Every structure is written in C-alpha cells, then in structure tokens.
PDB file of C-alpha atoms in Angstrom:
ATOM      1  CA  PHE A   1     128.815   6.767  54.619  1.00 89.00           C
ATOM      2  CA  GLY A   2     126.072   9.208  55.576  1.00 90.00           C
ATOM      3  CA  PHE A   3     125.922   8.023  59.184  1.00 93.00           C
ATOM      4  CA  LEU A   4     129.691   8.207  59.548  1.00 93.00           C
ATOM      5  CA  LEU A   5     129.795  11.694  58.054  1.00 93.00           C
ATOM      6  CA  HIS A   6     126.925  12.840  60.267  1.00 93.00           C
ATOM      7  CA  ASP A   7     128.552  11.454  63.421  1.00 95.00           C
ATOM      8  CA  ALA A   8     131.921  12.992  62.607  1.00 93.00           C
ATOM      9  CA  ALA A   9     130.275  16.373  61.955  1.00 92.00           C
ATOM     10  CA  ARG A  10     128.259  16.138  65.178  1.00 93.00           C
ATOM     11  CA  PHE A  11     131.338  15.339  67.272  1.00 94.00           C
ATOM     12  CA  LEU A  12     133.312  18.107  65.568  1.00 93.00           C
ATOM     13  CA  ARG A  13     130.495  20.592  66.256  1.00 91.00           C
ATOM     14  CA  LYS A  14     130.392  19.558  69.927  1.00 92.00           C
ATOM     15  CA  ALA A  15     134.158  19.987  70.292  1.00 93.00           C
ATOM     16  CA  PHE A  16     133.986  23.409  68.663  1.00 91.00           C
ATOM     17  CA  ASP A  17     131.043  24.465  70.843  1.00 90.00           C
ATOM     18  CA  ARG A  18     132.974  23.550  73.990  1.00 90.00           C
ATOM     19  CA  LYS A  19     135.938  25.630  72.802  1.00 89.00           C
ATOM     20  CA  VAL A  20     133.918  28.764  71.967  1.00 89.00           C
ATOM     21  CA  GLN A  21     131.674  28.679  75.038  1.00 89.00           C
ATOM     22  CA  THR A  22     134.502  30.222  77.039  1.00 91.00           C
ATOM     23  CA  LEU A  23     134.362  33.153  74.597  1.00 91.00           C
ATOM     24  CA  GLY A  24     130.763  33.665  75.645  1.00 89.00           C
ATOM     25  CA  LEU A  25     129.403  32.423  72.314  1.00 91.00           C
ATOM     26  CA  THR A  26     126.574  30.038  71.694  1.00 89.00           C
ATOM     27  CA  GLN A  27     126.670  27.659  68.737  1.00 87.00           C
ATOM     28  CA  ALA A  28     124.247  29.921  66.855  1.00 90.00           C
ATOM     29  CA  GLN A  29     126.355  33.016  67.556  1.00 94.00           C
ATOM     30  CA  SER A  30     129.566  31.381  66.385  1.00 93.00           C
ATOM     31  CA  ARG A  31     127.831  30.296  63.161  1.00 93.00           C
ATOM     32  CA  VAL A  32     126.536  33.839  62.607  1.00 96.00           C
ATOM     33  CA  LEU A  33     130.014  35.307  63.103  1.00 96.00           C
ATOM     34  CA  ALA A  34     131.635  32.740  60.816  1.00 94.00           C
ATOM     35  CA  HIS A  35     129.204  33.315  57.965  1.00 95.00           C
ATOM     36  CA  LEU A  36     129.044  37.060  58.465  1.00 95.00           C
ATOM     37  CA  SER A  37     132.846  37.321  58.369  1.00 95.00           C
ATOM     38  CA  LEU A  38     132.665  35.942  54.823  1.00 94.00           C
ATOM     39  CA  ARG A  39     129.530  37.812  53.723  1.00 93.00           C
ATOM     40  CA  GLU A  40     129.403  41.239  55.329  1.00 95.00           C
ATOM     41  CA  GLY A  41     126.454  43.245  54.053  1.00 95.00           C
ATOM     42  CA  ILE A  42     124.223  40.179  53.631  1.00 95.00           C
ATOM     43  CA  THR A  43     120.571  40.678  54.435  1.00 93.00           C
ATOM     44  CA  GLN A  44     119.182  39.255  57.621  1.00 93.00           C
ATOM     45  CA  ALA A  45     116.715  37.140  55.603  1.00 92.00           C
ATOM     46  CA  ALA A  46     119.476  35.676  53.404  1.00 93.00           C
ATOM     47  CA  LEU A  47     121.592  34.789  56.442  1.00 95.00           C
ATOM     48  CA  ALA A  48     118.615  33.074  58.075  1.00 94.00           C
ATOM     49  CA  ASP A  49     118.207  31.021  54.905  1.00 93.00           C
ATOM     50  CA  ILE A  50     121.896  30.035  54.827  1.00 92.00           C
ATOM     51  CA  LEU A  51     121.879  29.077  58.503  1.00 93.00           C
ATOM     52  CA  GLU A  52     118.574  27.237  58.059  1.00 91.00           C
ATOM     53  CA  LEU A  53     117.027  29.216  60.893  1.00 92.00           C
ATOM     54  CA  GLN A  54     113.625  30.788  61.204  1.00 93.00           C
ATOM     55  CA  PRO A  55     113.967  34.574  60.752  1.00 91.00           C
ATOM     56  CA  ILE A  56     112.613  35.236  64.255  1.00 93.00           C
ATOM     57  CA  THR A  57     115.177  32.869  65.773  1.00 93.00           C
ATOM     58  CA  LEU A  58     118.001  34.663  63.965  1.00 95.00           C
ATOM     59  CA  ALA A  59     116.539  38.040  64.979  1.00 95.00           C
ATOM     60  CA  ARG A  60     116.725  37.082  68.665  1.00 95.00           C
ATOM     61  CA  THR A  61     120.295  35.866  68.271  1.00 96.00           C
ATOM     62  CA  LEU A  62     121.228  39.076  66.459  1.00 97.00           C
ATOM     63  CA  ASP A  63     119.597  41.173  69.206  1.00 96.00           C
ATOM     64  CA  ARG A  64     121.947  39.633  71.778  1.00 95.00           C
ATOM     65  CA  MET A  65     124.948  39.918  69.468  1.00 96.00           C
ATOM     66  CA  GLU A  66     124.162  43.535  68.628  1.00 96.00           C
ATOM     67  CA  SER A  67     123.988  44.454  72.318  1.00 96.00           C
ATOM     68  CA  ALA A  68     127.438  42.846  72.723  1.00 95.00           C
ATOM     69  CA  SER A  69     128.803  44.918  69.766  1.00 96.00           C
ATOM     70  CA  LEU A  70     129.449  41.772  67.726  1.00 97.00           C
ATOM     71  CA  VAL A  71     127.132  42.691  64.852  1.00 97.00           C
ATOM     72  CA  GLU A  72     125.601  45.816  63.385  1.00 97.00           C
ATOM     73  CA  ARG A  73     122.314  46.078  61.549  1.00 96.00           C
ATOM     74  CA  ARG A  74     122.048  48.730  58.873  1.00 95.00           C
ATOM     75  CA  PRO A  75     119.133  49.578  56.606  1.00 93.00           C
ATOM     76  CA  ASP A  76     119.499  48.265  53.058  1.00 90.00           C
ATOM     77  CA  PRO A  77     119.753  51.314  50.777  1.00 89.00           C
ATOM     78  CA  GLY A  78     117.986  49.463  47.965  1.00 88.00           C
ATOM     79  CA  ASP A  79     115.134  47.933  49.979  1.00 89.00           C
ATOM     80  CA  ARG A  80     113.660  49.783  52.928  1.00 86.00           C
ATOM     81  CA  ARG A  81     112.209  46.531  54.310  1.00 88.00           C
ATOM     82  CA  ALA A  82     115.582  44.771  54.418  1.00 89.00           C
ATOM     83  CA  VAL A  83     118.353  44.959  56.998  1.00 91.00           C
ATOM     84  CA  ASN A  84     121.990  44.327  56.113  1.00 95.00           C
ATOM     85  CA  LEU A  85     124.377  42.795  58.613  1.00 97.00           C
ATOM     86  CA  TYR A  86     127.959  43.772  59.357  1.00 97.00           C
ATOM     87  CA  LEU A  87     130.551  42.794  61.925  1.00 97.00           C
ATOM     88  CA  GLY A  88     130.452  45.078  64.933  1.00 97.00           C
ATOM     89  CA  PRO A  89     133.440  46.690  66.641  1.00 96.00           C
ATOM     90  CA  GLY A  90     133.756  43.853  69.154  1.00 95.00           C
ATOM     91  CA  ALA A  91     133.690  41.073  66.561  1.00 96.00           C
ATOM     92  CA  MET A  92     137.279  40.969  65.314  1.00 95.00           C
ATOM     93  CA  PRO A  93     139.006  39.929  68.557  1.00 95.00           C
ATOM     94  CA  VAL A  94     136.336  37.266  69.122  1.00 95.00           C
ATOM     95  CA  LEU A  95     136.605  36.024  65.524  1.00 95.00           C
ATOM     96  CA  GLU A  96     140.389  35.833  65.695  1.00 95.00           C
ATOM     97  CA  GLU A  97     140.208  33.747  68.859  1.00 95.00           C
ATOM     98  CA  MET A  98     137.404  31.634  67.394  1.00 95.00           C
ATOM     99  CA  TRP A  99     139.517  30.800  64.313  1.00 94.00           C
ATOM    100  CA  LYS A 100     142.520  29.995  66.533  1.00 95.00           C
ATOM    101  CA  ARG A 101     140.426  27.570  68.526  1.00 94.00           C
ATOM    102  CA  ALA A 102     139.009  26.052  65.346  1.00 93.00           C
ATOM    103  CA  ALA A 103     142.562  25.536  64.102  1.00 94.00           C
ATOM    104  CA  SER A 104     143.520  23.782  67.340  1.00 93.00           C
ATOM    105  CA  ILE A 105     140.549  21.438  66.939  1.00 93.00           C
ATOM    106  CA  ARG A 106     141.516  20.773  63.326  1.00 91.00           C
ATOM    107  CA  GLU A 107     145.052  19.957  64.444  1.00 93.00           C
ATOM    108  CA  PHE A 108     143.715  17.523  67.029  1.00 92.00           C
ATOM    109  CA  VAL A 109     141.192  15.769  64.768  1.00 93.00           C
ATOM    110  CA  THR A 110     143.617  15.439  61.862  1.00 93.00           C
ATOM    111  CA  ASP A 111     146.394  13.941  63.974  1.00 94.00           C
ATOM    112  CA  GLY A 112     147.848  11.042  62.008  1.00 95.00           C
ATOM    113  CA  ILE A 113     146.483  12.281  58.668  1.00 96.00           C
ATOM    114  CA  SER A 114     149.059  13.593  56.220  1.00 95.00           C
ATOM    115  CA  GLU A 115     148.588  17.099  54.823  1.00 93.00           C
ATOM    116  CA  GLN A 116     148.214  15.562  51.359  1.00 96.00           C
ATOM    117  CA  ASP A 117     145.521  13.111  52.490  1.00 96.00           C
ATOM    118  CA  PHE A 118     143.689  15.861  54.351  1.00 93.00           C
ATOM    119  CA  GLU A 119     143.712  18.083  51.260  1.00 94.00           C
ATOM    120  CA  ILE A 120     142.231  15.259  49.176  1.00 96.00           C
ATOM    121  CA  PHE A 121     139.590  14.701  51.857  1.00 94.00           C
ATOM    122  CA  ARG A 122     138.749  18.423  52.021  1.00 93.00           C
ATOM    123  CA  LYS A 123     138.404  18.685  48.236  1.00 94.00           C
ATOM    124  CA  THR A 124     136.249  15.548  48.217  1.00 94.00           C
ATOM    125  CA  LEU A 125     133.914  17.048  50.812  1.00 92.00           C
ATOM    126  CA  ILE A 126     133.690  20.286  48.817  1.00 93.00           C
ATOM    127  CA  THR A 127     132.764  18.273  45.724  1.00 93.00           C
ATOM    128  CA  ILE A 128     130.144  16.265  47.638  1.00 92.00           C
ATOM    129  CA  ARG A 129     128.632  19.450  49.077  1.00 88.00           C
ATOM    130  CA  SER A 130     128.650  21.162  45.676  1.00 89.00           C
ATOM    131  CA  ASN A 131     127.017  18.149  44.012  1.00 89.00           C
ATOM    132  CA  LEU A 132     124.302  18.036  46.645  1.00 88.00           C
ATOM    133  CA  LEU A 133     123.752  21.765  46.444  1.00 85.00           C
ATOM    134  CA  ALA A 134     123.630  21.758  42.644  1.00 85.00           C
ATOM    135  CA  GLY A 135     121.124  18.908  42.674  1.00 82.00           C
ATOM    136  CA  GLU A 136     118.979  20.842  45.114  1.00 75.00           C
ATOM    137  CA  LEU A 137     119.048  24.262  43.451  1.00 62.00           C
ATOM    138  CA  PRO A 138     118.584  24.124  39.653  1.00 54.00           C
ATOM    139  CA  LYS A 139     114.999  25.273  39.891  1.00 54.00           C
ATOM    140  CA  THR A 140     115.897  28.444  41.827  1.00 48.00           C
ATOM    141  CA  ALA A 141     117.319  31.716  40.607  1.00 48.00           C
ATOM    142  CA  GLY A 142     120.988  32.219  41.434  1.00 52.00           C
ATOM    143  CA  ALA A 143     121.755  28.528  41.898  1.00 51.00           C
ATOM    144  CA  GLU A 144     125.092  28.680  40.070  1.00 56.00           C
ATOM    145  CA  GLU A 145     126.206  31.646  42.162  1.00 58.00           C
ATOM    146  CA  LYS A 146     125.251  29.817  45.352  1.00 56.00           C
ATOM    147  CA  VAL A 147     127.233  26.721  44.321  1.00 52.00           C
ATOM    148  CA  GLU A 148     130.283  28.901  43.618  1.00 58.00           C
ATOM    149  CA  GLU A 149     129.845  30.719  46.941  1.00 58.00           C
ATOM    150  CA  GLU A 150     129.702  27.388  48.773  1.00 55.00           C
ATOM    151  CA  LYS A 151     132.924  26.285  47.061  1.00 54.00           C
ATOM    152  CA  GLN A 152     134.597  29.484  48.268  1.00 56.00           C
ATOM    153  CA  LEU A 153     133.337  28.914  51.813  1.00 55.00           C
ATOM    154  CA  GLY A 154     134.966  25.501  51.756  1.00 54.00           C
ATOM    155  CA  THR A 155     138.378  27.071  51.247  1.00 53.00           C
ATOM    156  CA  ALA A 156     138.009  29.875  53.777  1.00 54.00           C
ATOM    157  CA  HIS A 157     139.868  29.441  57.063  1.00 48.00           C
ATOM    158  CA  GLY A 158     140.993  25.933  56.141  1.00 52.00           C
ATOM    159  CA  ARG A 159     137.481  24.529  56.394  1.00 42.00           C
TER     160      ARG A 159
END
C-alpha cells in the first residue's frame, strides 16, 4: 500500500511540475504559493516547518518569489524576530492558472473513476493523513489544531 501510494504521489507531482514549469514556477515555488494561499500571514518559520524545508532553503525560494512580486514579507507585529508571509500582487493570476492546471491533471488521472468513488477515496486519504498526523503530534502543543488544519487543506481546491 505504501509503495503504491508513494509511486502515485510521485507521478502526480511530476505531472504537476511539468504543467507549472511553463508558468515559470519551480516545484518549491508552487508549493509555497499553494500553502500561502490557504495561510496568508503565516510566519516564514512555520511555513518552512509545514513544507519540511530548512529555513535557509525557504528563504532563498522566497527571495526569488519576492523579486517576482509573488510573495510579500512583512514584519510580525507581535514578534520583531518573525516575518509574516502574504501573497504578492503578481500571485493571483499565477495561482488561478496553477489551480486550473491542477484541475486538468485531476481530470486526467481520475478518468474512469466515478465522482462517488473519487470522493470516498479523497475522504479515505484525508483520514489516513489525519491518523498519521495525530499519531505523530500528541506530544506537541497545538497538535489538535494542526490536525484540523490538515483536514481543511484536504478539502481546499478539490485536493
């Protein structure tokens, strides 16, 4: 099961990367935009944690995205050491096209799967992810909130 799931995810990621490359986005940049569109105002450190990236790696990606007007960094009013992230003025047209391309990939990969079967599959994946996340987080503060946030992410944009 794990190998099959991993392979399917890898092939899906590759297909998506090919589609968004023509938008001038790298895989990392598309992931930043996707997560930031759902969490505007998140700190740079929290986004690095979610994306499982080293903070310096995310910082370099954000530097390029900021120069392209895709993201904005703003000082956190409650913590002078923190930086909050927001979509930049150039992000919305790119995001809209990115979601359109994601939808076309979904249409292709779900060919032959009924809407009802796909919905069951999607809910099953959300449950699996939530179970894994809950098993991983009980010892940390905010675990319940993170599980709920992950459930919400699973319903956003048909993912």
